XYZ file of N, CA, C and O in Angstrom:
760
model
N 129.166 -241.539 214.662
C 130.156 -241.180 215.726
C 129.556 -240.367 216.889
O 128.772 -239.331 216.613
N 129.875 -240.767 217.871
C 129.268 -239.823 219.173
C 130.171 -238.795 219.437
O 131.384 -238.895 219.457
N 129.461 -237.713 219.817
C 130.140 -236.342 219.918
C 130.676 -236.407 221.333
O 130.322 -237.065 222.257
N 131.623 -235.523 221.724
C 132.225 -235.390 223.170
C 131.014 -234.884 224.016
O 130.858 -235.474 225.188
N 130.188 -234.029 223.585
C 129.027 -233.571 224.335
C 127.932 -234.670 224.615
O 127.634 -234.889 225.786
N 127.779 -235.524 223.609
C 126.925 -236.659 223.841
C 127.487 -237.590 224.762
O 126.870 -238.250 225.637
N 128.789 -237.880 224.723
C 129.350 -238.814 225.529
C 129.384 -238.381 226.945
O 129.132 -239.040 228.002
N 129.655 -236.934 227.244
C 129.484 -236.456 228.554
C 128.109 -236.625 229.032
O 127.959 -236.893 230.422
N 127.162 -236.382 228.355
C 125.662 -236.542 228.720
C 125.596 -237.914 229.097
O 124.775 -238.111 230.123
N 125.901 -238.842 228.316
C 125.656 -240.312 228.517
C 126.282 -240.701 229.935
O 125.752 -241.387 230.797
N 127.495 -240.166 230.223
C 128.220 -240.615 231.388
C 127.463 -239.944 232.562
O 127.351 -240.566 233.641
N 126.962 -238.741 232.434
C 126.284 -238.194 233.552
C 125.015 -238.815 233.813
O 124.547 -239.080 235.017
N 124.352 -239.284 232.926
C 123.024 -240.101 232.994
C 123.466 -241.496 233.602
O 122.599 -241.720 234.499
N 124.632 -242.136 233.217
C 124.912 -243.194 233.826
C 125.088 -243.219 235.240
O 124.668 -243.921 236.108
N 125.841 -242.036 235.669
C 126.171 -241.888 237.119
C 124.928 -241.618 237.976
O 124.798 -242.069 239.149
N 123.836 -241.103 237.301
C 122.679 -240.797 238.016
C 121.799 -241.905 238.127
O 120.873 -241.959 239.047
N 122.011 -242.947 237.337
C 121.081 -244.148 237.414
C 121.810 -245.512 237.776
O 121.708 -246.400 237.096
N 122.503 -245.286 238.756
C 123.290 -246.551 239.148
C 122.683 -247.272 240.449
O 123.450 -248.033 241.212
N 121.473 -247.113 240.708
C 120.835 -247.732 241.830
C 120.689 -246.892 243.176
O 121.132 -245.898 243.075
N 120.450 -247.551 244.155
C 120.137 -246.891 245.451
C 121.475 -246.302 246.084
O 122.626 -247.076 245.852
N 121.438 -245.169 246.546
C 122.651 -244.623 247.201
C 122.540 -244.850 248.806
O 123.842 -244.904 249.282
N 121.525 -244.732 249.356
C 121.487 -244.834 250.941
C 121.670 -246.263 251.289
O 121.367 -247.117 250.638
N 122.072 -246.286 252.467
C 122.122 -247.684 253.101
C 120.708 -248.461 253.178
O 120.606 -249.561 252.886
N 119.724 -247.778 253.560
C 118.407 -248.261 253.595
C 117.975 -248.710 252.153
O 117.430 -249.842 251.950
N 118.134 -247.893 251.257
C 117.986 -248.278 249.789
C 118.590 -249.590 249.345
O 118.049 -250.357 248.669
N 120.043 -249.515 249.678
C 120.680 -250.638 249.246
C 120.247 -252.094 249.966
O 120.232 -253.168 249.346
N 119.961 -251.878 251.150
C 119.399 -253.084 251.975
C 118.119 -253.518 251.426
O 117.907 -254.702 251.225
N 117.179 -252.646 250.999
C 115.841 -253.047 250.349
C 116.062 -253.570 249.219
O 115.425 -254.662 248.743
N 116.914 -253.052 248.423
C 117.242 -253.690 246.883
C 117.819 -255.009 247.078
O 117.611 -255.876 246.148
N 118.677 -255.266 248.167
C 119.388 -256.542 248.221
C 118.299 -257.601 248.499
O 118.492 -258.825 248.302
N 117.126 -257.278 248.941
C 116.066 -258.268 249.322
C 115.192 -258.581 248.203
O 114.286 -259.422 248.255
N 115.338 -257.914 247.019
C 114.271 -257.985 245.894
C 114.290 -259.381 245.396
O 113.201 -259.933 245.185
N 115.439 -260.088 245.349
C 115.546 -261.530 244.617
C 114.781 -262.434 245.708
O 114.552 -263.608 245.336
N 114.884 -262.152 246.950
C 114.491 -263.049 247.997
C 112.861 -263.025 248.229
O 112.287 -263.730 249.039
N 112.150 -262.239 247.496
C 110.701 -262.124 247.701
C 109.991 -263.483 247.476
O 109.144 -263.782 248.339
N 110.221 -264.129 246.522
C 109.601 -265.317 246.088
C 110.595 -266.530 245.752
O 110.145 -267.515 245.735
N 111.888 -266.198 245.771
C 112.846 -267.219 245.496
C 112.945 -267.742 244.126
O 113.625 -268.639 243.855
N 112.124 -267.173 243.191
C 112.079 -267.672 241.942
C 113.473 -267.446 241.066
O 113.734 -268.032 239.946
N 114.310 -266.468 241.539
C 115.591 -266.205 240.782
C 116.593 -267.130 241.104
O 117.719 -267.122 240.535
N 116.504 -268.003 242.225
C 117.454 -269.016 242.594
C 117.465 -270.087 241.641
O 116.355 -270.603 241.346
N 118.559 -270.435 241.069
C 118.545 -271.554 240.083
C 118.274 -272.927 240.649
O 118.667 -273.035 241.894
N 117.633 -273.731 239.918
C 117.091 -275.047 240.502
C 118.358 -275.850 241.072
O 118.257 -276.466 241.905
N 119.393 -275.804 240.098
C 120.589 -276.537 240.484
C 121.339 -276.046 241.779
O 122.008 -276.818 242.529
N 121.072 -274.879 242.233
C 121.617 -274.388 243.558
C 120.645 -274.495 244.690
O 120.942 -274.203 245.878
N 119.533 -275.079 244.566
C 118.568 -275.393 245.621
C 118.570 -277.010 245.860
O 117.962 -277.646 245.045
N 118.920 -277.399 246.968
C 119.005 -278.745 247.267
C 117.627 -279.539 247.368
O 117.388 -280.650 247.032
N 116.660 -278.694 247.618
C 115.232 -279.190 247.737
C 114.784 -279.415 246.312
O 113.792 -280.247 246.101
N 115.184 -278.691 245.158
C 114.477 -278.666 244.037
C 115.407 -279.650 242.964
O 114.861 -280.342 242.005
N 116.662 -279.804 243.186
C 117.681 -280.586 242.355
C 117.111 -282.071 242.170
O 117.088 -282.509 240.935
N 116.572 -282.724 243.131
C 116.176 -284.100 242.857
C 114.886 -284.114 241.885
O 114.824 -285.042 241.118
N 114.011 -283.231 242.027
C 112.960 -283.171 241.073
C 113.417 -282.954 239.545
O 112.823 -283.742 238.663
N 114.316 -281.928 239.494
C 114.887 -281.763 238.120
C 115.612 -282.910 237.519
O 115.532 -283.351 236.437
N 116.287 -283.683 238.528
C 117.064 -284.858 238.022
C 116.150 -285.949 237.623
O 116.492 -286.761 236.705
N 115.108 -286.152 238.363
C 114.072 -287.218 238.188
C 113.474 -287.004 236.797
O 113.290 -287.849 235.853
N 113.208 -285.739 236.412
C 112.625 -285.366 235.133
C 113.600 -285.592 234.071
O 113.313 -286.211 232.974
N 114.772 -285.259 234.360
C 115.878 -285.443 233.219
C 116.105 -286.991 232.999
O 116.135 -287.439 231.775
N 116.121 -287.717 234.037
C 116.325 -289.130 233.838
C 115.112 -289.977 233.086
O 115.317 -290.721 232.259
N 113.859 -289.418 233.267
C 112.849 -289.775 232.530
C 112.774 -289.460 231.051
O 112.509 -290.253 230.109
N 113.378 -288.170 230.837
C 113.405 -287.794 229.475
C 114.549 -288.494 228.657
O 114.411 -288.888 227.583
N 115.744 -288.598 229.386
C 116.907 -289.262 228.704
C 116.715 -290.621 228.418
O 117.384 -291.167 227.638
N 116.001 -291.263 229.383
C 115.865 -292.858 229.211
C 116.982 -293.497 229.944
O 117.912 -292.960 230.596
N 116.678 -294.809 230.179
C 117.788 -295.686 230.932
C 119.120 -295.954 230.252
O 120.138 -295.869 231.063
N 119.239 -295.897 229.012
C 120.568 -296.161 228.379
C 120.919 -294.877 227.702
O 120.615 -294.648 226.492
N 121.441 -294.014 228.436
C 121.757 -292.638 227.936
C 123.297 -292.244 228.029
O 123.910 -292.730 228.908
N 123.669 -291.177 227.188
C 125.044 -290.718 227.268
C 125.139 -289.577 228.421
O 124.068 -288.972 228.670
N 126.181 -289.143 228.826
C 126.241 -288.114 229.772
C 125.955 -286.801 229.141
O 125.350 -285.973 229.687
N 126.211 -286.701 227.774
C 125.890 -285.558 227.106
C 124.183 -285.422 227.025
O 123.681 -284.370 227.100
N 123.593 -286.465 226.709
C 122.064 -286.476 226.446
C 121.582 -286.192 227.904
O 120.477 -285.409 227.867
N 122.076 -286.908 228.833
C 121.608 -286.576 230.415
C 121.717 -285.032 230.584
O 120.795 -284.475 231.325
N 122.849 -284.456 230.237
C 123.035 -282.942 230.552
C 122.043 -282.161 229.843
O 121.407 -281.219 230.345
N 121.754 -282.562 228.635
C 120.735 -281.787 227.872
C 119.276 -282.007 228.512
O 118.429 -281.142 228.558
N 119.096 -283.269 228.986
C 117.760 -283.500 229.552
C 117.654 -282.811 231.011
O 116.575 -282.180 231.333
N 118.794 -282.603 231.609
C 118.753 -281.677 232.815
C 118.307 -280.301 232.626
O 117.652 -279.729 233.468
N 118.746 -279.661 231.580
C 118.329 -278.279 231.178
C 116.754 -278.371 231.011
O 116.200 -277.357 231.559
N 116.122 -279.434 230.458
C 114.799 -279.368 230.239
C 114.156 -279.553 231.739
O 113.185 -278.962 231.941
N 114.682 -280.540 232.480
C 114.138 -280.686 233.785
C 114.187 -279.525 234.677
O 113.204 -279.124 235.439
N 115.343 -278.748 234.606
C 115.381 -277.545 235.449
C 114.397 -276.385 234.925
O 113.816 -275.875 235.810
N 114.275 -276.230 233.597
C 113.223 -275.435 233.135
C 111.730 -275.723 233.605
O 110.890 -274.799 233.925
N 111.556 -277.136 233.598
C 110.170 -277.543 233.982
C 109.978 -277.281 235.478
O 108.931 -276.858 235.855
N 110.918 -277.541 236.329
C 110.860 -277.189 237.751
C 110.607 -275.787 237.929
O 109.862 -275.266 238.894
N 111.441 -274.964 237.249
C 111.126 -273.435 237.437
C 109.713 -273.034 236.955
O 109.111 -272.347 237.642
N 109.279 -273.689 235.837
C 107.767 -273.461 235.471
C 106.859 -273.910 236.472
O 105.981 -273.232 236.956
N 107.033 -274.913 236.993
C 106.181 -275.520 238.186
C 106.251 -274.496 239.401
O 105.263 -274.283 239.998
N 107.467 -273.991 239.799
C 107.620 -273.098 240.873
C 106.826 -271.832 240.652
O 106.004 -271.319 241.455
N 106.791 -271.278 239.350
C 106.140 -270.063 239.014
C 104.632 -270.363 239.159
O 103.920 -269.478 239.800
N 104.152 -271.403 238.725
C 102.822 -271.688 238.644
C 102.270 -271.908 239.907
O 101.119 -271.494 240.443
N 103.010 -272.518 240.811
C 102.646 -272.871 242.351
C 102.518 -271.521 242.998
O 101.742 -271.142 243.752
N 103.538 -270.653 242.760
C 103.454 -269.255 243.383
C 102.294 -268.457 243.090
O 101.656 -267.844 243.736
N 101.930 -268.531 241.714
C 100.754 -267.751 241.146
C 99.526 -268.409 241.955
O 98.569 -267.677 242.216
N 99.477 -269.741 241.950
C 98.306 -270.267 242.517
C 98.142 -269.927 244.106
O 96.972 -269.615 244.536
N 99.260 -269.862 244.756
C 99.228 -269.470 246.171
C 98.757 -268.081 246.300
O 98.044 -267.676 247.146
N 99.270 -267.142 245.397
C 99.027 -265.768 245.490
C 97.529 -265.521 245.327
O 96.989 -264.567 246.027
N 96.817 -266.289 244.536
C 95.361 -266.156 244.486
C 94.536 -267.037 245.436
O 93.627 -266.617 246.031
N 94.938 -268.331 245.567
C 94.300 -269.189 246.311
C 94.233 -268.893 247.850
O 93.257 -269.144 248.553
N 95.262 -268.554 248.346
C 95.548 -268.328 249.831
C 94.371 -267.260 250.256
O 93.666 -267.571 251.217
N 94.413 -266.049 249.803
C 93.646 -265.153 250.123
C 91.981 -265.605 249.851
O 91.106 -265.152 250.598
N 91.877 -266.251 248.735
C 90.536 -266.614 248.394
C 89.925 -267.642 249.256
O 88.734 -267.616 249.655
N 90.805 -268.576 249.968
C 90.353 -269.482 250.905
C 90.354 -268.931 252.363
O 89.897 -269.524 253.158
N 90.666 -267.715 252.532
C 90.657 -266.996 253.902
C 89.402 -266.229 254.051
O 89.086 -265.293 253.299
N 88.470 -266.785 254.906
C 87.235 -266.321 255.155
C 87.220 -264.762 255.778
O 86.354 -263.999 255.568
N 88.354 -264.411 256.274
C 88.342 -262.954 256.841
C 89.271 -262.145 256.078
O 89.709 -261.077 256.497
N 89.603 -262.481 254.704
C 90.240 -261.547 254.019
C 89.728 -260.390 253.716
O 88.511 -260.296 253.466
N 90.557 -259.266 253.752
C 90.002 -257.888 253.499
C 91.116 -257.340 252.699
O 92.268 -257.389 252.877
N 90.686 -256.631 251.549
C 91.753 -255.842 250.807
C 92.553 -254.831 251.556
O 92.017 -254.305 252.490
N 93.648 -254.571 251.176
C 94.504 -253.538 251.875
C 93.749 -252.157 251.993
O 93.865 -251.484 253.012
N 92.862 -251.812 250.865
C 92.335 -250.585 250.922
C 91.294 -250.506 251.956
O 91.030 -249.533 252.727
N 90.564 -251.692 252.160
C 89.660 -251.724 253.333
C 90.290 -251.751 254.726
O 89.832 -251.075 255.613
N 91.424 -252.424 254.691
C 92.109 -252.291 256.096
C 92.623 -250.882 256.407
O 92.688 -250.373 257.452
N 92.996 -250.217 255.319
C 93.418 -248.835 255.437
C 92.303 -247.887 255.899
O 92.433 -247.157 256.817
N 91.015 -248.185 255.354
C 89.838 -247.371 255.753
C 89.632 -247.850 257.213
O 89.180 -246.844 257.960
N 89.763 -248.988 257.646
C 89.481 -249.433 258.945
C 90.412 -248.663 260.023
O 89.977 -248.314 261.015
N 91.737 -248.545 259.651
C 92.742 -247.882 260.385
C 92.333 -246.495 260.612
O 92.368 -245.752 261.646
N 91.879 -245.910 259.365
C 91.372 -244.491 259.510
C 90.236 -244.279 260.437
O 90.100 -243.312 261.210
N 89.409 -245.237 260.408
C 88.177 -245.128 261.349
C 88.582 -245.244 262.815
O 88.130 -244.592 263.602
N 89.531 -246.217 263.007
C 89.951 -246.467 264.283
C 90.540 -245.054 264.827
O 90.373 -244.630 265.878
N 91.399 -244.416 263.972
C 91.932 -243.135 264.300
C 90.897 -241.971 264.672
O 91.050 -241.345 265.450
N 89.984 -242.057 263.731
C 88.903 -241.058 264.045
C 88.069 -241.456 265.221
O 87.760 -240.397 265.988
N 87.787 -242.600 265.698
C 87.189 -242.930 266.894
C 87.934 -242.402 268.028
O 87.477 -241.841 268.957
N 89.332 -242.689 267.840
C 90.220 -242.331 268.914
C 90.289 -240.943 269.250
O 90.266 -240.292 270.317
N 90.174 -240.078 268.006
C 90.366 -238.561 268.134
C 88.882 -237.978 268.764
O 88.905 -236.936 269.408
N 87.909 -238.412 268.320
C 86.582 -237.874 268.726
C 85.703 -238.680 269.863
O 84.502 -238.530 269.898
N 86.375 -239.534 270.520
C 85.738 -240.298 271.610
C 85.000 -239.339 272.472
O 85.478 -238.455 273.088
N 83.550 -239.581 272.518
C 82.792 -238.853 273.394
C 82.236 -237.734 272.676
O 81.351 -236.929 273.204
N 82.621 -237.242 271.442
C 81.992 -236.098 270.710
C 81.246 -236.614 269.632
O 81.206 -237.780 269.125
N 80.199 -235.779 269.147
C 79.424 -236.042 268.079
C 80.076 -236.004 266.852
O 80.977 -235.233 266.514
N 79.910 -237.069 265.926
C 80.492 -237.052 264.447
C 79.922 -236.153 263.597
O 78.650 -236.172 263.493
N 80.623 -235.600 262.657
C 79.983 -234.892 261.568
C 79.350 -235.918 260.673
O 79.745 -237.113 260.562
N 78.341 -235.362 259.862
C 77.617 -236.295 258.966
C 78.557 -237.206 258.082
O 78.350 -238.462 258.035
N 79.648 -236.604 257.365
C 80.428 -237.294 256.480
C 81.136 -238.423 257.255
O 81.485 -239.580 256.704
N 81.711 -238.195 258.439
C 82.501 -239.024 259.250
C 81.606 -240.167 259.762
O 81.953 -241.297 259.851
N 80.407 -239.793 260.148
C 79.414 -240.728 260.787
C 79.139 -241.692 259.569
O 78.924 -243.030 259.775
N 78.952 -241.309 258.245
C 78.705 -242.307 257.162
C 79.789 -243.175 256.887
O 79.701 -244.418 256.690
N 81.046 -242.651 257.029
C 82.175 -243.515 256.826
C 82.320 -244.632 257.963
O 82.610 -245.572 257.819
N 82.035 -244.061 259.228
C 82.249 -245.005 260.246
C 81.095 -246.135 260.213
O 81.374 -247.128 260.399
N 79.921 -245.632 259.816
C 78.816 -246.700 259.633
C 79.169 -247.720 258.567
O 78.930 -248.974 258.586
N 79.716 -247.231 257.408
C 80.006 -248.128 256.344
C 81.151 -249.148 256.700
O 81.052 -250.200 256.257
N 82.050 -248.663 257.651
C 83.257 -249.548 258.093
C 82.652 -250.548 259.039
O 83.076 -251.657 259.021
N 81.760 -250.187 260.003
C 81.162 -251.010 260.999
C 80.149 -252.157 260.285
O 80.245 -253.290 260.615
N 79.580 -251.736 259.314
C 78.455 -252.681 258.635
C 79.175 -253.359 257.434
O 78.249 -253.917 256.670
N 80.394 -253.454 257.176
C 80.959 -253.981 255.994
C 80.850 -255.466 256.119
O 81.147 -256.164 257.169
N 80.316 -256.100 255.012
C 80.097 -257.571 254.933
C 81.492 -258.130 254.424
O 82.199 -257.573 253.657
N 81.746 -259.298 254.732
C 83.033 -260.070 254.187
C 82.853 -260.187 252.658
O 81.742 -260.301 252.210
N 83.851 -260.026 251.922
C 83.793 -260.171 250.575
C 83.674 -261.612 250.289
O 84.190 -262.585 250.910
N 82.920 -261.760 249.141
C 82.539 -263.325 248.592
C 82.640 -263.306 247.182
O 82.336 -262.230 246.536
N 82.858 -264.369 246.474
C 82.561 -264.688 245.141
C 83.307 -263.782 244.226
O 84.659 -263.652 244.515
N 82.827 -263.305 243.038
C 83.649 -262.643 242.273
C 84.071 -261.372 242.620
O 85.264 -260.949 242.231
N 83.521 -260.682 243.588
C 83.927 -259.492 244.164
C 85.217 -259.617 244.848
O 86.256 -259.049 244.697
N 85.378 -260.750 245.669
C 86.475 -261.161 246.293
C 87.717 -261.495 245.373
O 88.784 -261.072 245.527
N 87.364 -262.343 244.372
C 88.372 -262.595 243.429
C 88.897 -261.439 242.766
O 90.078 -261.271 242.451
N 88.039 -260.396 242.388
C 88.408 -259.157 241.610
C 89.226 -258.373 242.658
O 90.458 -257.927 242.112
N 88.921 -258.359 243.821
C 89.951 -257.478 244.684
C 91.314 -258.151 244.955
O 92.253 -257.574 244.797
N 91.305 -259.568 244.966
C 92.618 -260.208 245.166
C 93.409 -260.049 243.882
O 94.650 -259.767 243.935
N 92.870 -260.135 242.705
C 93.532 -259.967 241.520
C 94.005 -258.483 241.380
O 95.122 -258.231 240.845
N 93.126 -257.533 241.826
C 93.619 -256.153 241.502
C 94.738 -255.951 242.645
O 95.718 -255.183 242.096
N 94.647 -256.319 243.842
C 95.908 -256.117 244.690
C 97.146 -256.974 244.324
O 98.217 -256.465 244.422
N 96.990 -258.098 243.604
C 98.105 -258.881 243.100
C 98.621 -258.597 241.785
O 99.410 -259.359 241.287
N 97.971 -257.656 241.105
C 98.347 -257.411 239.601
C 99.708 -257.382 239.376
O 100.304 -257.982 238.347
N 100.473 -256.508 240.241
C 101.900 -256.227 239.770
C 102.687 -257.499 240.068
O 103.624 -257.926 239.316
N 102.441 -258.258 241.128
C 103.143 -259.584 241.354
C 102.745 -260.551 240.373
O 103.606 -261.350 239.812
N 101.520 -260.417 239.942
C 100.944 -261.563 238.849
C 101.871 -261.165 237.380
O 102.281 -262.118 236.781
N 101.912 -260.019 237.205
C 102.668 -259.466 235.960
C 104.137 -259.911 236.132
O 104.782 -260.560 235.055
N 104.805 -259.788 237.240
C 106.114 -260.336 237.525
C 106.134 -261.737 237.215
O 107.308 -262.431 236.716
N 105.335 -262.453 237.882
C 105.349 -263.899 237.661
C 105.243 -264.436 236.208
O 105.613 -265.387 235.733
N 104.285 -263.696 235.507
C 104.085 -263.904 234.119
C 105.548 -263.851 233.292
O 105.687 -264.758 232.489
N 106.301 -262.840 233.625
C 107.618 -262.577 232.944
C 108.455 -263.945 233.417
O 109.163 -264.390 232.407
N 108.515 -264.409 234.638
C 109.344 -265.621 235.220
C 108.764 -266.772 234.282
O 109.622 -267.510 233.746
N 107.463 -266.849 234.088
C 106.895 -267.897 233.313
C 107.300 -267.917 231.950
O 107.552 -269.052 231.310
N 107.233 -266.837 231.328
C 107.620 -266.715 229.917
C 109.151 -267.146 229.689
O 109.519 -267.801 228.719
N 110.045 -266.792 230.706
C 111.424 -266.941 230.568
C 111.579 -268.396 230.663
O 112.515 -269.130 229.985
N 110.899 -269.133 231.674
C 110.987 -270.557 231.788
C 110.501 -271.317 230.726
O 111.029 -272.462 230.451
N 109.435 -270.880 230.192
C 108.792 -271.538 228.931
C 109.958 -271.570 227.802
O 110.149 -272.565 226.915
N 110.534 -270.286 227.700
C 111.442 -270.237 226.492
C 112.799 -271.045 226.702
O 113.225 -271.649 225.791
N 113.176 -271.216 227.956
C 114.316 -272.043 228.322
C 114.029 -273.343 228.131
O 114.868 -274.095 227.443
N 112.827 -273.802 228.391
C 112.375 -275.308 228.274
C 112.215 -275.558 226.846
O 112.663 -276.522 226.206
N 111.676 -274.543 226.013
C 111.538 -274.876 224.597
C 112.832 -275.029 223.844
O 112.995 -275.842 223.131
N 113.801 -274.106 224.201
C 115.206 -274.196 223.653
C 115.755 -275.381 224.034
O 116.457 -276.190 223.244
N 115.709 -275.884 225.259
C 116.288 -277.065 225.687
C 115.811 -278.268 225.104
O 116.481 -279.204 224.766
N 114.540 -278.354 224.702
C 113.811 -279.439 224.126
C 114.318 -279.493 222.591
O 114.609 -280.531 222.316
N 114.353 -278.443 221.995
C 114.904 -278.394 220.637
C 116.235 -278.855 220.548
O 116.725 -279.663 219.703
N 117.194 -278.469 221.442
C 118.496 -278.856 221.445
C 118.644 -280.327 221.845
O 119.389 -281.037 221.122
N 117.858 -280.934 222.804
C 117.788 -282.341 222.990
C 117.452 -283.129 221.876
O 118.064 -284.048 221.573
N 116.475 -282.539 221.233
C 115.822 -283.415 220.074
C 116.750 -283.324 218.846
O 117.013 -284.378 218.142
N 117.461 -282.252 218.587
C 118.434 -282.180 217.627
C 119.598 -282.979 217.755
O 120.098 -283.705 216.878
N 120.154 -283.117 218.977
C 121.095 -283.959 219.286
C 120.856 -285.409 219.173
O 121.573 -286.195 218.669
N 119.644 -285.818 219.645
C 119.192 -287.083 219.498
C 118.985 -287.505 217.991
O 119.270 -288.631 217.693
N 118.536 -286.698 217.174
C 118.389 -286.845 215.834
C 119.678 -287.166 215.114
O 119.799 -288.057 214.216
N 120.693 -286.506 215.463
C 121.958 -286.642 214.922
C 122.589 -287.908 215.290
O 123.313 -288.529 214.557
N 122.291 -288.508 216.506
C 122.915 -289.776 216.928
C 122.250 -290.937 216.192
O 122.683 -292.016 216.150
N 120.950 -290.726 215.821
C 120.189 -291.757 215.105
C 120.713 -291.931 213.655
O 120.372 -292.891 213.047
N 121.176 -290.951 213.250
C 121.758 -290.939 211.747
C 122.782 -291.766 211.475
O 123.569 -292.390 212.122
């Protein structure tokens, strides 16, 4: 049994953790789901629905019942979701990998600091530490190979982890839908 004191503490904690309070915070939070569009259901996206329907019709076969087609649609929607997640992951890595001018955010921040430094000391002699930093920024070679891939993966780690969660959910939904479809089909054969 929960005590009065514990209940009051729970209510106070709940009030403190109800999301953003400011207008700017609420606007930022409202955009969370729009970052990559993966939270939008396939059935709600007119561009994706035909793909899911085509998969469902192939799974269900030509002579199917409406119930079997509906079960097959769940499989098709989960498969389209899975394809979307995998395409997003591929773009997250392949786009910067294919960009010959790609620079990690840390390097760009370093360059901005250098430009600020140059602007402040224009015409003055640089201290040795600043001169070394400036020299390293000027002579930086473009990233290539494994070093470039490592920087891309490091920068995209949080997004890749998020995509991994979406992928696991889609795989789980597809697995459940397949089991349901197979169980219903087995019952109709008896």
